[in-house]
PDB file of C-alpha atoms in Angstrom:
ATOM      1  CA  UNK A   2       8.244  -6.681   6.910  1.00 86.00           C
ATOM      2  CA  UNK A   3       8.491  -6.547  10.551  1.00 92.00           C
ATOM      3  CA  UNK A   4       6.326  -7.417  13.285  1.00 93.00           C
ATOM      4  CA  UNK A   5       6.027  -4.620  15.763  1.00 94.00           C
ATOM      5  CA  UNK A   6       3.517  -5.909  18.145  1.00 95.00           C
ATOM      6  CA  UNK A   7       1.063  -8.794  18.498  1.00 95.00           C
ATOM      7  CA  UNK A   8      -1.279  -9.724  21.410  1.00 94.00           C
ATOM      8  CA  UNK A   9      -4.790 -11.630  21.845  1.00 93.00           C
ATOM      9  CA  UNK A  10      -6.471  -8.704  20.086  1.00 91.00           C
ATOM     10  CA  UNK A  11      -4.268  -7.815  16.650  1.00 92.00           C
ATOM     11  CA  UNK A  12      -0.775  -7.520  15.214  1.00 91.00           C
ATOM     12  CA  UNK A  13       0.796  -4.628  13.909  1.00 93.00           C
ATOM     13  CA  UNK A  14       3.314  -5.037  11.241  1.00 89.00           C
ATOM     14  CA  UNK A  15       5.240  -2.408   9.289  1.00 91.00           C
ATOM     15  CA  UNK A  16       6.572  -2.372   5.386  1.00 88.00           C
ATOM     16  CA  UNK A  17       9.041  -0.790   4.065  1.00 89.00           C
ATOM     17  CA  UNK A  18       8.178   0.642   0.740  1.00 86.00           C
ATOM     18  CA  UNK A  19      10.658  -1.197  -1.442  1.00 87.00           C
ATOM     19  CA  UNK A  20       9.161  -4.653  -0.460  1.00 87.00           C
ATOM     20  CA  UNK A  21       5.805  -4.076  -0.827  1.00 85.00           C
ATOM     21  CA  UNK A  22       5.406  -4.225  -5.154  1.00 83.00           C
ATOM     22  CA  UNK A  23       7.269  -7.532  -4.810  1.00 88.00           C
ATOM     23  CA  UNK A  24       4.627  -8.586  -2.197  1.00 88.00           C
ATOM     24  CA  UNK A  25       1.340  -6.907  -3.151  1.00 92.00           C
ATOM     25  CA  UNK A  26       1.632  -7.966  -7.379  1.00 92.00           C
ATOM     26  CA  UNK A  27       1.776 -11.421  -7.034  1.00 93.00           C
ATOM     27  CA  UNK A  28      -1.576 -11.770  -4.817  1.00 93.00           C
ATOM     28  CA  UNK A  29      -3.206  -9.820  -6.846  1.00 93.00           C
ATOM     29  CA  UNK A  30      -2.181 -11.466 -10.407  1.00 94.00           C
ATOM     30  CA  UNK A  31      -3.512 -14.665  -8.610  1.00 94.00           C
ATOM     31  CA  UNK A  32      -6.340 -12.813  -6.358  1.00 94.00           C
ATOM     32  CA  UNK A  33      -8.920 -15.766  -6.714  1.00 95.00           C
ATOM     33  CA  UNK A  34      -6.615 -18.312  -4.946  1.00 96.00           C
ATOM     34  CA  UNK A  35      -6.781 -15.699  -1.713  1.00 95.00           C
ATOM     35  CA  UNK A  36      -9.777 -15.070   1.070  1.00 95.00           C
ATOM     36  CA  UNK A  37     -11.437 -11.542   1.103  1.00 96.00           C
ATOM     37  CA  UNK A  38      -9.131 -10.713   4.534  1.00 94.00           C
ATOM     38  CA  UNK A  39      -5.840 -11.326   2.373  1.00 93.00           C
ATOM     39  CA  UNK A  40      -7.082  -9.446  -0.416  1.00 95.00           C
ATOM     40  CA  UNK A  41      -8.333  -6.227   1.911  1.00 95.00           C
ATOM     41  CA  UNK A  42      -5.115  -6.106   3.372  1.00 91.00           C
ATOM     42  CA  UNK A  43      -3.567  -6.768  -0.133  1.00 93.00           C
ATOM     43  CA  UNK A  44      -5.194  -3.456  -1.487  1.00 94.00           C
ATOM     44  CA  UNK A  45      -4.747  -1.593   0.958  1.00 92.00           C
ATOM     45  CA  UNK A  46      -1.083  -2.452   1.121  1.00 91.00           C
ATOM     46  CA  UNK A  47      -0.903  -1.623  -3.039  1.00 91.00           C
ATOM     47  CA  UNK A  48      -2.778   1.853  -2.085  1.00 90.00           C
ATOM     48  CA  UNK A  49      -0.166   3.111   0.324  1.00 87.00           C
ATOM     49  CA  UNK A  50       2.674   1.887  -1.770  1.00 86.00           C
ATOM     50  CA  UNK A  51       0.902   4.236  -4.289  1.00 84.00           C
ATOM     51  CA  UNK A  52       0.423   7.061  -1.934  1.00 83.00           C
ATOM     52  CA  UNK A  53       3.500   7.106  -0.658  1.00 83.00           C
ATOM     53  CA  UNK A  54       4.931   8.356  -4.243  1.00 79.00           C
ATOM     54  CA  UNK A  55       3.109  11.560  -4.103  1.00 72.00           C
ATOM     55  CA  UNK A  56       1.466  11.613  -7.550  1.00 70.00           C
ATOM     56  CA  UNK A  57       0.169  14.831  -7.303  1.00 75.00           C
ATOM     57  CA  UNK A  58       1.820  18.041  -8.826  1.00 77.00           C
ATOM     58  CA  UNK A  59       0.623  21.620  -8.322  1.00 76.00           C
ATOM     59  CA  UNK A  60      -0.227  23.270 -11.780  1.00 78.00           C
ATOM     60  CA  UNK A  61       1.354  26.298 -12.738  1.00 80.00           C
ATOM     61  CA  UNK A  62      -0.660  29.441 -11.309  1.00 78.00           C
ATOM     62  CA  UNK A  63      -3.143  27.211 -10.258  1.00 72.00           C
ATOM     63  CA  UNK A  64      -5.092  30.464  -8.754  1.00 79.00           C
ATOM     64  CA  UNK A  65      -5.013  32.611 -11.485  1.00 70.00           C
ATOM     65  CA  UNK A  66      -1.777  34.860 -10.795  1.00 61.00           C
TER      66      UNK A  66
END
């Protein structure tokens, strides 16, 4: 993790994909010891670590050819 900016009004941070499984799984195997904010953030951190492997695969002749 790295902290690319913070001021008065937020902090932007960037992940590298590798470290966020280790960080996301353990929050959420032990979600009810955590405040809504850490658990938003949580999710949506687990959601782009799932995006980011491009699940999606085009079917064969998907348009009929």
């Amino acid at each position: 993790m790295e902290v690319l900016a913070k001021d008065s009004s937020g902090i932007t941070l960037r992940f590298e994909k590798k470290d966020l499984g280790s960080l996301v799984e353990p929050i959420i195997q032990n979600a009810e010891q955590f405040g809504k904010e850490t658990l938003d953030l949580v999710y949506l951190l687990a959601e782009q670590d799932y995006r980011i492997d491009d699940h999606f695969r085009q079917p064969p002749h998907p348009f009929g050819q």
